[in-house]
CSV table of C-alpha atoms and ligand atoms in Angstrom, one decimal:
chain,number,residue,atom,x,y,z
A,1,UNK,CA,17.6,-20.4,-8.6
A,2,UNK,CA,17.4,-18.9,-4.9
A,3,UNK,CA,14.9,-20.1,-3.1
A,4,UNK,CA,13.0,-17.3,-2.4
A,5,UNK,CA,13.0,-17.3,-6.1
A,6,UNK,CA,12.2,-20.6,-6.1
A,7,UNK,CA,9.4,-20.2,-4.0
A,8,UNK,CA,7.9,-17.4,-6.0
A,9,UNK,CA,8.1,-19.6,-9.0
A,10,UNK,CA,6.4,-22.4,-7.2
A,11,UNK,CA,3.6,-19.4,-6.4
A,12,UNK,CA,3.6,-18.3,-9.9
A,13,UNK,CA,2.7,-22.2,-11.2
A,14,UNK,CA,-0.6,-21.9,-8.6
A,15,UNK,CA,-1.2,-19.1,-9.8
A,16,UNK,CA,-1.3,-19.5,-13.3
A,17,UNK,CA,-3.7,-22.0,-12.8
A,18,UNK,CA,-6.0,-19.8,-10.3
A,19,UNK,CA,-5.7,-17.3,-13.4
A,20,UNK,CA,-7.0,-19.7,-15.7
A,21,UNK,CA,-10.2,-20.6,-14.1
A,22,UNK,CA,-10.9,-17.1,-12.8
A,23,UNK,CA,-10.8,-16.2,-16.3
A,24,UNK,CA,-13.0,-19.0,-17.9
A,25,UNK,CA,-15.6,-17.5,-15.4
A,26,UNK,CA,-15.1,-13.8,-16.1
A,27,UNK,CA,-15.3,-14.7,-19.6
A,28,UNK,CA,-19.1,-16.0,-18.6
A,29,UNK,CA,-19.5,-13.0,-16.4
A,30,UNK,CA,-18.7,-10.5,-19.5
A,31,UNK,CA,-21.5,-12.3,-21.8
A,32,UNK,CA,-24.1,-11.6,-19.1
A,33,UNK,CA,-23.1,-8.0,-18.6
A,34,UNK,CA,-22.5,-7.3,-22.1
A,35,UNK,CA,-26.7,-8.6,-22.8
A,36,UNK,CA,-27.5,-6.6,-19.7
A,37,UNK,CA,-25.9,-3.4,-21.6
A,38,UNK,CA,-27.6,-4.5,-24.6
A,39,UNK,CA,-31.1,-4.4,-23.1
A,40,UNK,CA,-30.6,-1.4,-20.9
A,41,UNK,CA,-30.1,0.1,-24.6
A,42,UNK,CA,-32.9,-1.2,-26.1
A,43,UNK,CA,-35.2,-0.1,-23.1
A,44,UNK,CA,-33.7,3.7,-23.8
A,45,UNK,CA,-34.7,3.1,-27.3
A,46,UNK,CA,-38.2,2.6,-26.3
A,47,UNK,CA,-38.1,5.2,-23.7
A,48,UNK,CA,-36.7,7.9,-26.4
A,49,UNK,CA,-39.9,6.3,-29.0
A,50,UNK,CA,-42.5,6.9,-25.8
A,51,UNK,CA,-41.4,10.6,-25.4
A,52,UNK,CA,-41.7,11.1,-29.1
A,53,UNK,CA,-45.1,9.5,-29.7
A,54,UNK,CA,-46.0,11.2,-26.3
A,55,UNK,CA,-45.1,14.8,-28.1
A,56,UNK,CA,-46.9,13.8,-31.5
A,57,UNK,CA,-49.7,12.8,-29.6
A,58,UNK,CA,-50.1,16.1,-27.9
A,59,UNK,CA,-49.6,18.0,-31.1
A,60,UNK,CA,-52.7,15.9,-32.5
A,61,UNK,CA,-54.7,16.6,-29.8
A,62,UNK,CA,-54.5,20.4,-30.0
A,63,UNK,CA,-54.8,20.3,-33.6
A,64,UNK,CA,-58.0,18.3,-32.9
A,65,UNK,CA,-59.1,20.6,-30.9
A,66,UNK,CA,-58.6,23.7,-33.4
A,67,UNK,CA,-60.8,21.9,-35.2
A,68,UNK,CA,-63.3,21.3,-33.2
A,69,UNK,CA,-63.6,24.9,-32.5
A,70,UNK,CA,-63.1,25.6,-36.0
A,71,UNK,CA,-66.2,23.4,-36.1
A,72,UNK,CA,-68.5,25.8,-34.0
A,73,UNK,CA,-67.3,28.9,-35.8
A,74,UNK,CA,-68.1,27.5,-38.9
A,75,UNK,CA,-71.8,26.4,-37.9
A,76,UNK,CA,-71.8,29.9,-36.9
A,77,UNK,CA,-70.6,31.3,-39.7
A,78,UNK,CA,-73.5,29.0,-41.6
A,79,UNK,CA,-76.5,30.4,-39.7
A,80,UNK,CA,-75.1,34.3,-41.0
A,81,UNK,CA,-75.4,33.1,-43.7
A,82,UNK,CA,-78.8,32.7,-43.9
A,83,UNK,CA,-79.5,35.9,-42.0
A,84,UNK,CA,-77.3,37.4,-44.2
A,85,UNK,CA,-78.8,41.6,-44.6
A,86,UNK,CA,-77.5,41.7,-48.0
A,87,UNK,CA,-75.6,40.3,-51.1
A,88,UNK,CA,-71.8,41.8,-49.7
A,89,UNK,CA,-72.7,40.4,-46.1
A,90,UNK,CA,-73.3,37.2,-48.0
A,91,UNK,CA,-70.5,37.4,-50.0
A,92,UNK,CA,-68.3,37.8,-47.5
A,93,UNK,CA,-69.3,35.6,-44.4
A,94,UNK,CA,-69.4,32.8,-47.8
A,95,UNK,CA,-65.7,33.6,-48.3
A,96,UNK,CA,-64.8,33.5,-44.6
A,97,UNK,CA,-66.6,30.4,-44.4
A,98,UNK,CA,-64.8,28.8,-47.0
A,99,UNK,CA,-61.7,29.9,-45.8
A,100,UNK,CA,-62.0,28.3,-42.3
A,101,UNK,CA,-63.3,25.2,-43.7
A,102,UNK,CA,-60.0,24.6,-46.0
A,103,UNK,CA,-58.0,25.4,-42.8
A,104,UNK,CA,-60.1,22.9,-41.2
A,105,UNK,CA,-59.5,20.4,-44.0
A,106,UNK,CA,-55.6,20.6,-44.0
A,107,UNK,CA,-55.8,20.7,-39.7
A,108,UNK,CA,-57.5,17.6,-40.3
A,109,UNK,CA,-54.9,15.9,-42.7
A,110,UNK,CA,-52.4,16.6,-40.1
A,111,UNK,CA,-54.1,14.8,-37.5
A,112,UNK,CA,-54.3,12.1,-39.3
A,113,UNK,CA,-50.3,12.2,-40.4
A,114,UNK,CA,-49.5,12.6,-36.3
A,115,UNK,CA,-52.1,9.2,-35.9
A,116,UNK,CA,-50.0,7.8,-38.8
A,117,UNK,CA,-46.7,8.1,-37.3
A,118,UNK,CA,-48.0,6.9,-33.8
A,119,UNK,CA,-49.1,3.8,-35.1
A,120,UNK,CA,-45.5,3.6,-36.2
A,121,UNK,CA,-44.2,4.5,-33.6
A,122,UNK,CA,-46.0,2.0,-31.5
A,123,UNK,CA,-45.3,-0.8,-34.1
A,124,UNK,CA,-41.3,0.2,-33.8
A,125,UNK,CA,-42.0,0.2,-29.6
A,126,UNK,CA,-43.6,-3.7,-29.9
A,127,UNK,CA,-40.3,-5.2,-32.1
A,128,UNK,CA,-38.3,-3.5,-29.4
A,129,UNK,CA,-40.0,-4.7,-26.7
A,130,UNK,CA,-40.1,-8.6,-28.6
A,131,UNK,CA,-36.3,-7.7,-28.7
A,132,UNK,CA,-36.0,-7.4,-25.3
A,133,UNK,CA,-38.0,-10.2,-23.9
A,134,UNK,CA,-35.6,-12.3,-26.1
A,135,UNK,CA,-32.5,-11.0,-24.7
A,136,UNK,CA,-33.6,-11.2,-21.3
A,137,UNK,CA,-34.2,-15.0,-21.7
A,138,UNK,CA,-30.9,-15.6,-23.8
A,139,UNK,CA,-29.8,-13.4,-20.1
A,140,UNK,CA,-31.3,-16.1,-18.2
A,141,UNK,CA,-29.3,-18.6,-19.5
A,142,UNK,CA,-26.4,-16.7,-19.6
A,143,UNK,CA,-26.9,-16.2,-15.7
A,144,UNK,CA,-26.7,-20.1,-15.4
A,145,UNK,CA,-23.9,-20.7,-17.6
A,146,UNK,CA,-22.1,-18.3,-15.3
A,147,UNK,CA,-23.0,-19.8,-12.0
A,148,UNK,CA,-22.5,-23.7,-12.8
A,149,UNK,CA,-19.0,-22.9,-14.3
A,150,UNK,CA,-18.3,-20.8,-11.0
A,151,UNK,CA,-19.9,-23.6,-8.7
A,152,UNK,CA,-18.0,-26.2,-10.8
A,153,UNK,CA,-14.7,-24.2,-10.4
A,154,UNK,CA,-15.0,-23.3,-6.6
A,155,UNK,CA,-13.8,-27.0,-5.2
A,156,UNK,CA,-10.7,-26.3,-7.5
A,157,UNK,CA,-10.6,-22.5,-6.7
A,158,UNK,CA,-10.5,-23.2,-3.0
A,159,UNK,CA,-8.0,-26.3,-3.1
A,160,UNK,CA,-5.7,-23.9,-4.8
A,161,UNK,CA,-6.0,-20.7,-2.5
A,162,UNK,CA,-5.3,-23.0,0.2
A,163,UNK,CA,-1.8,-24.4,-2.1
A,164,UNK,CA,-1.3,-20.5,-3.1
A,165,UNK,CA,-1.8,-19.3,0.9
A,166,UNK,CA,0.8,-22.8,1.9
A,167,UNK,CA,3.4,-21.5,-0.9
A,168,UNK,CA,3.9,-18.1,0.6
A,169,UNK,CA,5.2,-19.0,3.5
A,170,UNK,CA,9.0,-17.9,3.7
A,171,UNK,CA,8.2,-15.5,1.3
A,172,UNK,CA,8.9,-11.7,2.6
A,173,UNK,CA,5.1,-10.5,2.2
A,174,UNK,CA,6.4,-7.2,0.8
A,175,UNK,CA,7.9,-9.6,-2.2
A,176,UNK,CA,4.5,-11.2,-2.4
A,177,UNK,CA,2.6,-8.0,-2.4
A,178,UNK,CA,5.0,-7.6,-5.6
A,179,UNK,CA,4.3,-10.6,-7.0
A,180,UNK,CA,0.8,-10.4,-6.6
A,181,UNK,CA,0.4,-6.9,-8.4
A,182,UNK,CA,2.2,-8.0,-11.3
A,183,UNK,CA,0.3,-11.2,-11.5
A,184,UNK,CA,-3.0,-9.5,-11.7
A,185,UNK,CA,-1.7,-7.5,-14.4
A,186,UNK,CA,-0.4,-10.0,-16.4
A,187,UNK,CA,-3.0,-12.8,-15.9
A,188,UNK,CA,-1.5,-14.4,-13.2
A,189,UNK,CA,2.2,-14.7,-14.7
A,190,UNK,CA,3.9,-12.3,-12.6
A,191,UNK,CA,7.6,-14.3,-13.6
A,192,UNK,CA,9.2,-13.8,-17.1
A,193,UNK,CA,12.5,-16.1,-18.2
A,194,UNK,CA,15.1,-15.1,-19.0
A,195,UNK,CA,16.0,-16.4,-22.8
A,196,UNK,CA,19.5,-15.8,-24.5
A,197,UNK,CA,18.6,-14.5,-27.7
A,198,UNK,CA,22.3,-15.4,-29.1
A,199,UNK,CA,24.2,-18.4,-28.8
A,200,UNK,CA,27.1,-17.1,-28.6
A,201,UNK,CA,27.0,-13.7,-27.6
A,202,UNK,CA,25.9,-13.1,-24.2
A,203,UNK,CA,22.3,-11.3,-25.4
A,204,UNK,CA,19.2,-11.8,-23.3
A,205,UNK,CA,15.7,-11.2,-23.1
A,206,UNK,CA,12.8,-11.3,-21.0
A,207,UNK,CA,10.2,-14.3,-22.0
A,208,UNK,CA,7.2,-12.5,-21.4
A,209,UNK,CA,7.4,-8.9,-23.3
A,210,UNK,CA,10.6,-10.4,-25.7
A,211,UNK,CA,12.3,-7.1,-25.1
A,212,UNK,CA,16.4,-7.1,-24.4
A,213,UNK,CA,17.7,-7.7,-20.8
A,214,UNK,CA,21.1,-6.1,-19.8
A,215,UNK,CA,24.0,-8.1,-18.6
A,216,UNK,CA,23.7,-7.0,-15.2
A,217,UNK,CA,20.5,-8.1,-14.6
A,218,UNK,CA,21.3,-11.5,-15.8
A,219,UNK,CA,24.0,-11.6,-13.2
A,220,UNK,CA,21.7,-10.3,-10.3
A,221,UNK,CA,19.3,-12.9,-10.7
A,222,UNK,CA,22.0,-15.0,-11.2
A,223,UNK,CA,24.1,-14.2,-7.9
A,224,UNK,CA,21.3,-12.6,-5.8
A,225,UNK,CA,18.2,-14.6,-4.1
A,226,UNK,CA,16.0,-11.3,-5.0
A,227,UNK,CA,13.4,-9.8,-6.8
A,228,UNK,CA,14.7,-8.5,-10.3
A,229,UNK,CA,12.1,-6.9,-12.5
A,230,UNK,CA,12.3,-7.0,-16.0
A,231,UNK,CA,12.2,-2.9,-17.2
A,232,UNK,CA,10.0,-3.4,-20.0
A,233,UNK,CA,6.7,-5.3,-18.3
A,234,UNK,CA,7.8,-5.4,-14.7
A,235,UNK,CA,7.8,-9.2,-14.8
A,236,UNK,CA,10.0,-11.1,-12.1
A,237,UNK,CA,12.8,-12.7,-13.4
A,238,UNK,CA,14.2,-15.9,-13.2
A,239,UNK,CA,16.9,-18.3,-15.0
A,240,UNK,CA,17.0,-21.6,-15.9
A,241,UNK,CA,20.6,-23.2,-15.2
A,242,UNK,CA,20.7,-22.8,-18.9
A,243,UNK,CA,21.4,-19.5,-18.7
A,244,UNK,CA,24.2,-19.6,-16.4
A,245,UNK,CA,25.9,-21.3,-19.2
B,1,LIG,ZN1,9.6,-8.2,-19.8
């Protein structure tokens, strides 16, 4: 191995490592944002339930209303009936009478359906809101979880920046630019190596995607100190004397 190589494999050990912790506290950081999705949901919920109890509600007000006024016009209707002139004025304030009063009695029924489903909808509102006071304290916990593993990890973290920042040096910063964009894609293995896949034809392939390697990019990693990407995954390539072989 070059040692520019070299030194990007030394990099690529730190930053393995670096990887590894940053990802046992991402993992944390995911739980917590995946609750605060899951309550942000459930408060929608309940805002979606408000607006619909708030539009039944309204509904059984101006029905209670008609009735109301239905109530007047039917004491009305009840006083001319006893000033009633004669038996066909009678007859029909009677039948207009009864008429408003079976209106009145179905208005009435559907008030009380609209109360019905608001108590429902009020009962569905209070297991909601139960829900959410139980993910917000599972949250809390979460929260902590999160920050002791970070606090716990940032003695480490910091010890190994400070190897990852020493390692570097020598490196041309374009090359670690490189390094370092693979590495974040690839949770912090930004070097593949380079496996013969056939004892005793010269077949190769890259350890970290498994897909084939040509001939003459075995031979420029193995004659050149220099960056040589693996076409499949983008992975920086090295060899093990093994290889040479
Ligand atoms: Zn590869």
């Amino acid at each position: 191995m070059g040692a520019t190589i070299e030194a990007l494999h030394n990099l690529q050990e730190i930053e393995i490592q670096i990887a590894d912790i940053q990802r046992g506290i991402d993992r944390k950081k995911r739980v917590c944002e995946k609750r605060e999705k899951t309550i942000a949901d459930l408060e929608s919920k309940i805002e979606k339930l408000e607006r619909d109890k708030h539009s039944k509600q309204k509904e059984a007000d101006r029905l209670q209303l008609e009735v109301r006024s239905h109530d007047d016009h039917i004491t009305k209707l009840r006083e001319s009936l006893n000033t009633a002139k004669n038996q066909k004025e009678y007859s029909s304030v009677l039948t207009e009478l009864n008429t408003f009063k079976a209106d009145n009695s179905k208005t009435e029924e559907q008030v009380l359906n609209y109360l019905g489903e608001i108590d429902e909808l009020n009962k569905q509102v209070a297991d909601i809101q139960n829900e959410i006071e139980a993910e917000k304290s599972k949250l809390v916990e979460n929260e902590q979880a999160a920050k002791e593993a970070e606090d716990k990890a940032s003695n480490r973290l910091n010890k190994l920046r400070s190897e990852r920042e020493a390692a570097t040096e020598g490196i041309p910063p374009e090359l670690i630019d490189m390094f370092t964009r693979v590495a974040s894609k690839n949770d912090g293995e930004a070097m593949a190596m380079i496996m013969r896949t056939h004892p005793r034809r010269q077949e190769y392939a890259c350890e970290g995607c498994n897909m084939a390697i040509t001939i003459e990019q075995v031979n420029n990693v193995l004659s050149r100190d220099e960056a040589v990407l693996c076409n499949v995954c983008g992975r920086i390539l090295y060899a093990e004397t093994a290889t040479a072989s």
